[in-house]
Coordinates of C-alpha atoms and ligand atoms in Angstrom, one line a residue:
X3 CA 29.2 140.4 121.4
X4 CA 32.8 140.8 123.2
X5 CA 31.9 142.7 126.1
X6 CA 34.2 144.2 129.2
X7 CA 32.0 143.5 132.3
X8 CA 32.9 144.0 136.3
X9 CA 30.4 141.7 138.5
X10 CA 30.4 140.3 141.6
X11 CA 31.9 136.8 141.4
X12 CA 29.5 135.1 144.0
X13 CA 26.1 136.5 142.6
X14 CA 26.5 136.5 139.1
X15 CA 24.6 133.1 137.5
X16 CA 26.7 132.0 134.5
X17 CA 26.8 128.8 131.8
X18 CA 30.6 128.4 132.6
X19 CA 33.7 130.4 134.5
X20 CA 36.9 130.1 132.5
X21 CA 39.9 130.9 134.6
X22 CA 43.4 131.3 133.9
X23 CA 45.9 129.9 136.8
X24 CA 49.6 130.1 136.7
X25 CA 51.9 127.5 137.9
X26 CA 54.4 128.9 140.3
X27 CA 52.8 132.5 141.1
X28 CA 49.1 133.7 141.7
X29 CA 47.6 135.9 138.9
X30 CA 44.6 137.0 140.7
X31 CA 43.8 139.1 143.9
X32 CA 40.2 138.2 143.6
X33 CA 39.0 135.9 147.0
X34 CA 36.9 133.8 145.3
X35 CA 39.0 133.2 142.1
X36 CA 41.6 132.4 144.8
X37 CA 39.2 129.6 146.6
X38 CA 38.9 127.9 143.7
X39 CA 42.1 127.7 142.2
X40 CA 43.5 126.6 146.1
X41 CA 40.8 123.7 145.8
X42 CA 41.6 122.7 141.7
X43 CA 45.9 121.9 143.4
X44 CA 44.6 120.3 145.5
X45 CA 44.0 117.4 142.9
X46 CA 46.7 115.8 141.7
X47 CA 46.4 116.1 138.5
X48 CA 46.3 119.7 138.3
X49 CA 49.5 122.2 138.9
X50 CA 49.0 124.6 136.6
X51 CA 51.3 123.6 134.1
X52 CA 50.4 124.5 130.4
X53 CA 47.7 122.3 129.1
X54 CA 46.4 121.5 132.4
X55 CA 42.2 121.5 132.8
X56 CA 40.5 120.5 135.4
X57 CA 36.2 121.4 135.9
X58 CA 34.0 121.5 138.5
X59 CA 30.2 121.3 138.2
X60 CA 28.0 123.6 140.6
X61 CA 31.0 124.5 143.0
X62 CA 29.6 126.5 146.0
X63 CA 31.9 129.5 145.7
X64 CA 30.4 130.8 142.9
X65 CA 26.7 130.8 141.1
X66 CA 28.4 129.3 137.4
X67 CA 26.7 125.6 136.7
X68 CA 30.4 124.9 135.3
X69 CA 33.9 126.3 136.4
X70 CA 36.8 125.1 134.1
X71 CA 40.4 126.1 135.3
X72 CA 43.3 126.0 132.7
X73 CA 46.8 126.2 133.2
X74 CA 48.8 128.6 131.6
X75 CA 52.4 127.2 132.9
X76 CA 55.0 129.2 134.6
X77 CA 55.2 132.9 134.9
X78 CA 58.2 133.6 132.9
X79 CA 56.4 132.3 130.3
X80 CA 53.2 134.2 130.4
X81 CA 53.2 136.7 127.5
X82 CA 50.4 138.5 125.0
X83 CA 50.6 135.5 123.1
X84 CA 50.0 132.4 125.8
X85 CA 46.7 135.0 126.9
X86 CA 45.8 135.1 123.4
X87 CA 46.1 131.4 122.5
X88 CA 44.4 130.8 126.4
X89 CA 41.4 133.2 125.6
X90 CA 40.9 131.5 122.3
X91 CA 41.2 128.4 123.6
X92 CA 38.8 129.0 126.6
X93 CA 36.0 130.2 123.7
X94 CA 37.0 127.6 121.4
X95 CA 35.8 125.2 124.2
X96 CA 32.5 126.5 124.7
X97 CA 31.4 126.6 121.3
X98 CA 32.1 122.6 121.2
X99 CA 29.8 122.2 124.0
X100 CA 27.3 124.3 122.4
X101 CA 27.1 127.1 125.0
X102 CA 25.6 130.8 124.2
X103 CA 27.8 132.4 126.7
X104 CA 31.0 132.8 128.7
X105 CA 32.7 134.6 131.5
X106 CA 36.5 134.8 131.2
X107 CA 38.4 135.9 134.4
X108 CA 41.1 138.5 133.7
X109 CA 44.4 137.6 135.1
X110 CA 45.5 140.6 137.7
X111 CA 47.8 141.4 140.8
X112 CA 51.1 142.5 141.6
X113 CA 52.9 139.1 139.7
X114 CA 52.1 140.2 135.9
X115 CA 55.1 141.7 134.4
X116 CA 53.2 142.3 131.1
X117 CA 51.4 145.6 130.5
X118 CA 47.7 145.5 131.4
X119 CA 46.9 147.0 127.9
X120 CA 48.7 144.6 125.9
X121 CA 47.3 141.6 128.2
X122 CA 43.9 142.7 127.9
X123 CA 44.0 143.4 124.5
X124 CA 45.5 140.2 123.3
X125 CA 42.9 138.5 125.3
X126 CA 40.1 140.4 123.4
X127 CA 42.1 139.0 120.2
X128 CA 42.1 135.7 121.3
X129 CA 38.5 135.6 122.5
X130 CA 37.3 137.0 119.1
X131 CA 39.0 134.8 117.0
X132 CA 38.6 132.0 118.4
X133 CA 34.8 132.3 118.6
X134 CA 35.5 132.0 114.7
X135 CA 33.0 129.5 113.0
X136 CA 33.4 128.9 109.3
X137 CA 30.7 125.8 108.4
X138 CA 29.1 127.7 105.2
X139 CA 30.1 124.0 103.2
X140 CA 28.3 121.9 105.8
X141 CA 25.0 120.9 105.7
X142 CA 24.1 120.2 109.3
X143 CA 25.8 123.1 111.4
X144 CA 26.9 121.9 114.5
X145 CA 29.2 124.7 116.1
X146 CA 27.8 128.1 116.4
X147 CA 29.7 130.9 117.5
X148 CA 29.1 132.4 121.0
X149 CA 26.4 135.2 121.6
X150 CA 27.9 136.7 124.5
X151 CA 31.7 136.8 125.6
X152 CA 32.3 138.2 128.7
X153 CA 35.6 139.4 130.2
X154 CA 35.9 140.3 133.9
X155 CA 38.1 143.1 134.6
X156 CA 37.8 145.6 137.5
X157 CA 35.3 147.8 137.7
X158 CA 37.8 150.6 136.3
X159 CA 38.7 149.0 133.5
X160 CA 34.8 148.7 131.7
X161 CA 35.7 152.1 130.4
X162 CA 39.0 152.9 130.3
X163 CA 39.7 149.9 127.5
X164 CA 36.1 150.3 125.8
X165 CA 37.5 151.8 123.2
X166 CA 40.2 149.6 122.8
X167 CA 37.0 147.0 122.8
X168 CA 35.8 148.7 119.5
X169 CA 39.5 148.5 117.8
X170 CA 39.7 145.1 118.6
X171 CA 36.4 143.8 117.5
X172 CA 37.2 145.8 114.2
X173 CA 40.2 144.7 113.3
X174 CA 40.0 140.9 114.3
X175 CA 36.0 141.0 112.3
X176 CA 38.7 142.2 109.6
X177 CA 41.0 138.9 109.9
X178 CA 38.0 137.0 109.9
X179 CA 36.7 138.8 106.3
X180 CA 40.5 137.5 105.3
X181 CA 40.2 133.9 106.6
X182 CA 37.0 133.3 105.1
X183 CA 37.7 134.5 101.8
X184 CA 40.8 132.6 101.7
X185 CA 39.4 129.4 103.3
X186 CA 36.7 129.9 100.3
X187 CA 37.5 126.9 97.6
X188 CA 38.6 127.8 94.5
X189 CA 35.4 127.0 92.8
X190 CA 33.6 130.0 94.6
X191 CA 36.4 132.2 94.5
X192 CA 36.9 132.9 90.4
X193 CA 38.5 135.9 89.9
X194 CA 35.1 137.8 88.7
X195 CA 33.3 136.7 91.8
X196 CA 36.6 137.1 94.2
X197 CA 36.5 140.7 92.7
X198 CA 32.8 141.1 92.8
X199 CA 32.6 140.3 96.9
X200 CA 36.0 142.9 97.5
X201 CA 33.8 145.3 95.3
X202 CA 30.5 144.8 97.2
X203 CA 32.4 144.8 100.5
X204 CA 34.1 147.9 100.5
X205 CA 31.1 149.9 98.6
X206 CA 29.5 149.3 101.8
X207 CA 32.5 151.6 103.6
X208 CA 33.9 155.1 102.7
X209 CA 36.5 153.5 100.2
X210 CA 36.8 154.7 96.6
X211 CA 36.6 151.4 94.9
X212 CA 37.6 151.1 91.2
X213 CA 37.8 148.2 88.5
X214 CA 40.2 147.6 85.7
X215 CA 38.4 145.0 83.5
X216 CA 40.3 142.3 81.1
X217 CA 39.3 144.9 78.4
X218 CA 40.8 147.5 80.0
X219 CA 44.0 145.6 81.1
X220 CA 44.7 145.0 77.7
X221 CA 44.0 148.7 76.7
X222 CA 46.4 149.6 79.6
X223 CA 49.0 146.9 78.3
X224 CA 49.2 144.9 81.8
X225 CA 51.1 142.3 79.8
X226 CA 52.5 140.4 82.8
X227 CA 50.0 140.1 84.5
X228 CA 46.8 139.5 81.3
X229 CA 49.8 136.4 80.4
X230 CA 49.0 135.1 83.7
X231 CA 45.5 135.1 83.7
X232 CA 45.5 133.6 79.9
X233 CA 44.6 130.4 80.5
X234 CA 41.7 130.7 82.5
X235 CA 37.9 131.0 81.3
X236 CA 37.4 133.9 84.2
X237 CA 38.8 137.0 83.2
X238 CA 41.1 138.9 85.1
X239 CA 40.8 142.1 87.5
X240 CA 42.7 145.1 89.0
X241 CA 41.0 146.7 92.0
X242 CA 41.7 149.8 93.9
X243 CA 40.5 150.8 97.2
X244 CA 41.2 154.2 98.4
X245 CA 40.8 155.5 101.9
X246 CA 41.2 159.2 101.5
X247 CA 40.9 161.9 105.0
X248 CA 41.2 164.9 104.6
X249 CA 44.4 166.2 105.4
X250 CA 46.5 163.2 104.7
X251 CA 50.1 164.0 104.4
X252 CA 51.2 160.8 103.1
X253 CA 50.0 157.9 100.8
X254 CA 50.8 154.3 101.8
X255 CA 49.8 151.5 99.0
X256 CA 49.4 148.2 99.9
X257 CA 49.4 144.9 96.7
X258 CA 47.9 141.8 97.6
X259 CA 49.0 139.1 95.1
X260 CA 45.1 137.4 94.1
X261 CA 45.9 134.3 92.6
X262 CA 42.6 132.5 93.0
X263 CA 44.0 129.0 92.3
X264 CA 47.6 128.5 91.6
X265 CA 47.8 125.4 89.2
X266 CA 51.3 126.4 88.2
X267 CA 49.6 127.1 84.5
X268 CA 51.9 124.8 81.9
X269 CA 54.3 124.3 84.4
X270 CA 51.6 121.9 86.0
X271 CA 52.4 121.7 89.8
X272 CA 52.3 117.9 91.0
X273 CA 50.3 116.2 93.3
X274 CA 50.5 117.2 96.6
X275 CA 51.6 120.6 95.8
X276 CA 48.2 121.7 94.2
X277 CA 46.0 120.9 96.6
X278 CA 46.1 123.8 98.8
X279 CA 46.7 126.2 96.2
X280 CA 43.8 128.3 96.4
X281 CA 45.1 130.2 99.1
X282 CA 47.2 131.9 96.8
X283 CA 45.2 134.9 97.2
X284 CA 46.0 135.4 100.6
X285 CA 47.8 138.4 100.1
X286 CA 44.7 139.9 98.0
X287 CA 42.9 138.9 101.0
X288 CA 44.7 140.7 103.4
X289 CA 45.2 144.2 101.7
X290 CA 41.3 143.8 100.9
X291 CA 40.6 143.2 104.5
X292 CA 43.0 145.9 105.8
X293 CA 41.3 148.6 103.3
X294 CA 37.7 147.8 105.0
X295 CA 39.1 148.0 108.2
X296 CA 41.0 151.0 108.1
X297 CA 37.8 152.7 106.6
X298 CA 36.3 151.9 109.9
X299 CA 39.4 152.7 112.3
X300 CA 39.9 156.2 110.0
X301 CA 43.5 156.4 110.5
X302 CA 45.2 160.1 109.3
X303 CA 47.4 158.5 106.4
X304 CA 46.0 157.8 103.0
X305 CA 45.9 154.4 102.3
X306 CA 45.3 152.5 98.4
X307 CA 44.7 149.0 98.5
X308 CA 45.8 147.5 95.0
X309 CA 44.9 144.3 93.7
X310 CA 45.4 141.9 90.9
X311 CA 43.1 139.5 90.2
X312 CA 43.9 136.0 88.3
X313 CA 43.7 132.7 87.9
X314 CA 46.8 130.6 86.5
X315 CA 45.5 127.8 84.4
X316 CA 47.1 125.6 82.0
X317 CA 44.5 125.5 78.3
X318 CA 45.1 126.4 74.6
X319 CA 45.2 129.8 75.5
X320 CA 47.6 129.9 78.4
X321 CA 50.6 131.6 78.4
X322 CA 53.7 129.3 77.7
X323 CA 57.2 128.5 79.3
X324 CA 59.6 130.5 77.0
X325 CA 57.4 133.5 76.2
X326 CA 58.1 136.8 76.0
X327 CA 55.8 139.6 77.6
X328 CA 55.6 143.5 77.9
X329 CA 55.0 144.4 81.5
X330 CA 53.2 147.6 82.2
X331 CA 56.0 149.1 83.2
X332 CA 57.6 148.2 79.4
X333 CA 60.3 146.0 80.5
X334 CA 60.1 142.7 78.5
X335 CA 60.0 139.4 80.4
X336 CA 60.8 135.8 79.4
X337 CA 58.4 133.6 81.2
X338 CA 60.9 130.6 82.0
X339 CA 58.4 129.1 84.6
X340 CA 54.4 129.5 84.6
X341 CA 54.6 128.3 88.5
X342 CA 56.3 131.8 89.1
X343 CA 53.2 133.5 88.0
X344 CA 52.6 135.9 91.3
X345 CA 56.1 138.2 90.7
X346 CA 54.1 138.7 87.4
X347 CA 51.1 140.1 88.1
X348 CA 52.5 142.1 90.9
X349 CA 55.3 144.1 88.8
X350 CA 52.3 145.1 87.4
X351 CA 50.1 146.1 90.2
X352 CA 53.5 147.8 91.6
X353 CA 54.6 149.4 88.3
X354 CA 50.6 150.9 88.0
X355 CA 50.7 151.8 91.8
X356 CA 54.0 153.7 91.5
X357 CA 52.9 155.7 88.4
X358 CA 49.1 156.5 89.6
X359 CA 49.7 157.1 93.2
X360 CA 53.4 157.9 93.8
X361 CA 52.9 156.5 97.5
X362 CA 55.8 157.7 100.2
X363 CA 55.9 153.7 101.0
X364 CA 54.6 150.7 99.0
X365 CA 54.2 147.2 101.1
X366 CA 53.4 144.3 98.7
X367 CA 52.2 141.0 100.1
X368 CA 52.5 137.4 98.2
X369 CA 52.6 134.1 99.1
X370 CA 54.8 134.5 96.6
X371 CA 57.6 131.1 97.0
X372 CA 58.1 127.7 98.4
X373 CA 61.9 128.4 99.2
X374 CA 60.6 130.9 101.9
X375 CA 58.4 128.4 103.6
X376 CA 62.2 126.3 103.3
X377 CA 64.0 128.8 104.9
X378 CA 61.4 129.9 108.2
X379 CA 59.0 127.2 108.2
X380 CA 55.1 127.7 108.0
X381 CA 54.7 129.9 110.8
X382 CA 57.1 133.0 109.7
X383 CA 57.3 135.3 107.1
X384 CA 60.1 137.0 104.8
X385 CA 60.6 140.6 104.7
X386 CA 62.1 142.0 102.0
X387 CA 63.4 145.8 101.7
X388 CA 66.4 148.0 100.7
X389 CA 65.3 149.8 103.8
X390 CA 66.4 148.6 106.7
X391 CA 64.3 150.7 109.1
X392 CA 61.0 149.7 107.6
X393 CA 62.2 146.1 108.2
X394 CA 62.4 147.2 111.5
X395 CA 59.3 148.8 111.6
X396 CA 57.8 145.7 110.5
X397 CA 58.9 143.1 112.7
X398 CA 58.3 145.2 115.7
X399 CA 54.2 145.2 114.6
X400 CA 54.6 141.4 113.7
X401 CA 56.1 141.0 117.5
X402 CA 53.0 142.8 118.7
X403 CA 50.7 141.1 116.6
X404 CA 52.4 137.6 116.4
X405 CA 52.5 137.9 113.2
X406 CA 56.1 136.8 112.9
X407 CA 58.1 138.5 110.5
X408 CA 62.0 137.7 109.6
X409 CA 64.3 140.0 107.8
X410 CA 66.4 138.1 104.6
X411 CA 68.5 140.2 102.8
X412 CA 68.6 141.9 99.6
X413 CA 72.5 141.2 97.9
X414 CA 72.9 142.9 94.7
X415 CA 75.2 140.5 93.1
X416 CA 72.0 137.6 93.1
X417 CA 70.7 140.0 90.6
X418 CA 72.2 138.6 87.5
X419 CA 70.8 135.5 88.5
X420 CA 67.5 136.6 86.8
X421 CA 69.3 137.8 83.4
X422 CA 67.3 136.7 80.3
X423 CA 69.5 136.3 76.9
X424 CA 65.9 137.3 74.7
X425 CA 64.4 140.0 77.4
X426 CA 65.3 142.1 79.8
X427 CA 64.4 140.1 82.8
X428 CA 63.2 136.6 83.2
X429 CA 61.1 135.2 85.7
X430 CA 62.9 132.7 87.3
X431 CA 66.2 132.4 88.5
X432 CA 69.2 130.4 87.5
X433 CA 70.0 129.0 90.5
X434 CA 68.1 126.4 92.1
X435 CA 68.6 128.2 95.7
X436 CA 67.4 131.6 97.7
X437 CA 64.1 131.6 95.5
X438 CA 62.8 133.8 98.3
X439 CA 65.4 136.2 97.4
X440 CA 65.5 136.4 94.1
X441 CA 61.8 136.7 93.9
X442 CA 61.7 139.9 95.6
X443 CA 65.0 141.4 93.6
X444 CA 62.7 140.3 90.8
X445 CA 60.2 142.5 92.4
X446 CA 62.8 145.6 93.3
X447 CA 63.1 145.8 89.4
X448 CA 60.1 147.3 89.1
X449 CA 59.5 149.6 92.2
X450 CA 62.4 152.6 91.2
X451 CA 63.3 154.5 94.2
X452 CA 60.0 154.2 96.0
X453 CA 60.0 153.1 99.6
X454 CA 59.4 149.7 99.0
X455 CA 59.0 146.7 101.4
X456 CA 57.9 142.8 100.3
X457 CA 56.6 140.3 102.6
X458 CA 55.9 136.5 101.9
X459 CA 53.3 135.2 103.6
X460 CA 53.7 131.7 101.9
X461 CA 54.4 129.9 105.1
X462 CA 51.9 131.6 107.9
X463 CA 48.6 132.6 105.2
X464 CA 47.1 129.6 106.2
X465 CA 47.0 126.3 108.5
X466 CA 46.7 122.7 108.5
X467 CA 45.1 122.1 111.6
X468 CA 43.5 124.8 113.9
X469 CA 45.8 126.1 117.3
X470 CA 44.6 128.2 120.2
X471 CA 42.2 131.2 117.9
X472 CA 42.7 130.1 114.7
X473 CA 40.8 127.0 113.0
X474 CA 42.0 124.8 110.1
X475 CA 42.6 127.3 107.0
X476 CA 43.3 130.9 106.1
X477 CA 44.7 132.9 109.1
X478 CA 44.4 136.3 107.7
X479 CA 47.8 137.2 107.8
X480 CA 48.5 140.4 107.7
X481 CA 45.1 142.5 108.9
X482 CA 46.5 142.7 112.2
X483 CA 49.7 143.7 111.2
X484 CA 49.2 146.5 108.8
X485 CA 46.0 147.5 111.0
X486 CA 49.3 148.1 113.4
X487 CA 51.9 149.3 111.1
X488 CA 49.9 151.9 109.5
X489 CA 49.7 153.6 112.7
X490 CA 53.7 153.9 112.6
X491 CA 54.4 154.7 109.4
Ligands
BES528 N1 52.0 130.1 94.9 C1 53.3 129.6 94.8 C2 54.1 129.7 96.2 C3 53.6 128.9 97.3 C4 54.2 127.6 97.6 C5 52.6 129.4 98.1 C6 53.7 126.9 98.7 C7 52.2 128.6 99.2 C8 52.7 127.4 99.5 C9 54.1 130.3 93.8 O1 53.4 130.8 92.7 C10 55.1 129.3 93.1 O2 54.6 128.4 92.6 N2 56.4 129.6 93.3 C11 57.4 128.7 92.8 C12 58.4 129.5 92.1 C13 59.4 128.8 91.2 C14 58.7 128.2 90.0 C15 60.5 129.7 90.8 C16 58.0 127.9 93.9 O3 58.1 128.5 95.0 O4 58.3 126.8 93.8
ZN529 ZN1 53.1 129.4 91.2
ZN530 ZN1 51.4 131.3 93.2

């Protein structure tokens, strides 16, 4: 569907020519591309600046029935991410007008400063996901996705990035498997059927999939996590996806927190803060989506994919504010807030992790608290880690990936915030600030001396309104990333 293609300009007959132009420096060496953009300045209303469009209908240079320019702004400013958010925007476009197809000009010449492999792989991204479609709730479907997207690259290029073609398509098909699912209303996303479509999924790849059951949670004694999922008529689950070549050296574990729909349990959550809560499984979402992906990418590490399962619902049977639990681990927890359910269920899926699989590094990913959304805004995520150079590690895939990631720290002394009087840890802090932070010492409780990093995707796992390849809902966080990171660790 995303193709690499080198054709003559002036013979090729296309729906529509998207072409990026630049505002102070030319970005192409290509004659005709040239012709066109000279005769799109000469308008007014069109220099090229960022947001700029202008279209032409039949123009004689070349055979498409539709050329639309777009302005990408000033060179300085032309990165991985502005092609990205251009090349999803340029899709994005033709899907609205209903087109099958589309030719997008990659920018070359001497002016680009960015590497040609980052440029035209972030444009691959972009052109992917933004050809994104989710309209499985509407009754009439009016968008369709694009059959054919075309890039035009020099006639070298077809194969020397083909297979960075195949990564690409795998690993943004991948986000897309995360943005659905998370996208997915509650309703149709119960913890048995969440489980059930991760289960069918990955049978379908070379993963080892196993599933704990609510009966054999109990028998297990997952006690943080079964108090959790007490008050909800769909039982919980624990899934584990293993990727296994032969000859792996090392094992990296990845937990997704799966909260299906976050009420807050007895701790009701108010209007206005319930509302978008079933994306708190976003995290579930992405490790799910990462394990089928890396299955197809086959990677040399071996990587488990862990999973809890639950919904938190308030009912006779839910857990209560002042509880006490056994974790897995056999630490005892007071429950002093049901709305801080997701540390719960992932000491657990940590604790189990540990013990089965004694990974060399364990990454855990939550939209796990509101104070980190306070503290970097919706479109950045904590980091959490004793270890500094996997922080670092981190943020330089997030960089590559846009995937923002921001390092807060880890200070001991916050610690006794979390003391219980009745059990050996509680839940929720006694301050009313640095709930990112305290929520992950929470977590560092559990993990012992294992490699351990947490990230909390509570801002960027989903949006409000769509942007340049991403549409209104899930993002899928985090595929991209780790698709990235595990080829560093
Ligand atoms: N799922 C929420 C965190 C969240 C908030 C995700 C906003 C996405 C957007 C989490 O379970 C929660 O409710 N956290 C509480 C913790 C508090 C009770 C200590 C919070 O952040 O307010
Ligand atoms: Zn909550
Ligand atoms: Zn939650």
């Amino acid at each position: 569907m995303l193709k690499l293609t080198s054709v003559d300009l002036k013979k090729v007959k296309t729906e529509i020519l998207i072409i990026p132009v630049c505002e102070d420096k030319t970005i192409h060496d290509n004659p005709t591309i040239s012709l066109l953009i000279k005769k799109a300045k000469q308008l007014k209303e069109f220099t090229g600046k960022k947001g700029d469009e202008v279209i032409f209908y039949d123009p004689g240079e070349v055979k498409a029935k539709r050329v639309i320019l777009i302005g990408l702004g000033k060179l300085e400013k032309i990165d991985p991410e502005a092609l990205r958010a251009f090349a999803g925007k340029a899709v994005k476009k033709c899907v609205k007008i209903n087109l099958p197809e589309v030719l997008i000009t990659f920018p070359r010449g001497k002016n680009i400063k960015i590497n040609v492999t980052s440029a035209i792989e972030a444009m691959m991204e972009g052109a992917f996901l933004g050809n994104h479609v989710f309209n499985k709730y509407k009754k009439e479907k009016k968008l369709k996705p694009l059959k054919r997207i075309n890039l035009l690259v020099k006639a070298d290029m077809v194969k020397k990035y083909g297979r960075l073609l195949t990564r690409v398509s795998t690993v943004c098909a991948g986000t897309i498997l995360a943005r659905e699912w998370v996208t997915t209303p509650s309703n149709d996303k119960k913890p048995e059927q969440f489980a059930k479509s991760i289960t069918t999924l990955a049978g379908k790849e070379k993963l080892k999939v196993s599933v704990l059951n609510e009966k054999e949670l109990k028998q297990k004694k997952f006690g943080a996590m079964l108090a959790v999922g007490a008050g909800s008529h769909s039982k919980s689950r624990m899934i584990v996806l293993e990727y296994s070549p032969k000859g792996a050296k090392k094992t990296i574990a990845l937990v997704g927190k799966g909260v299906t729909f976050d009420s807050g349990g007895i701790n009701l959550k108010p209007t206005g803060s319930l509302e978008d809560m079933k994306i708190d499984m976003s995290g579930a979402a992405a490790v799910a989506a990462t394990l089928i992906t890396v299955a197809k990418l086959k990677p040399k590490v071996k990587v488990v994919g862990v999973i809890p399962i639950v919904e938190n619902m308030p009912s006779g049977s839910a857990c209560r504010p002042g509880d006490v639990v056994k974790s897995y681990a056999g630490k005892t927890v007071e429950i002093g807030n049901t709305d801080a359910e997701g540390r719960l269920i992932l000491i657990d899926a940590l604790s189990f992790c540990i013990k089965k699989y004694k990974p060399h590094t364990i990454i855990d990913i939550a939209t796990l608290t509101g104070a980190c959304v306070i503290a970097l805004g919706e479109k950045i995520a904590g980091v959490l880690s004793f270890d500094d150079e996997l922080v670092k590690i981190i943020e330089l895939s997030g960089k590559k990936t846009h995937e923002r990631c921001w390092s807060l720290p880890m200070p001991d002394d916050y610690k006794e915030l979390l003391k219980s009087d009745l059990a050996d840890i509680k839940n929720i802090s006694s301050s009313r600030w640095g709930g990112a932070i305290t929520a992950a010492l929470f977590l560092s409780e559990f993990v012992g001396d294992t490699r351990w990093v947490h990230i909390d995707i509570a801002g960027p796992a989903y949006i409000k309104k769509g942007h340049g390849y991403c549409g209104a809902g899930g993002t899928g966080f985090g595929v991209r990333l780790f698709c990235d990171l595990l080829d560093k660790l």
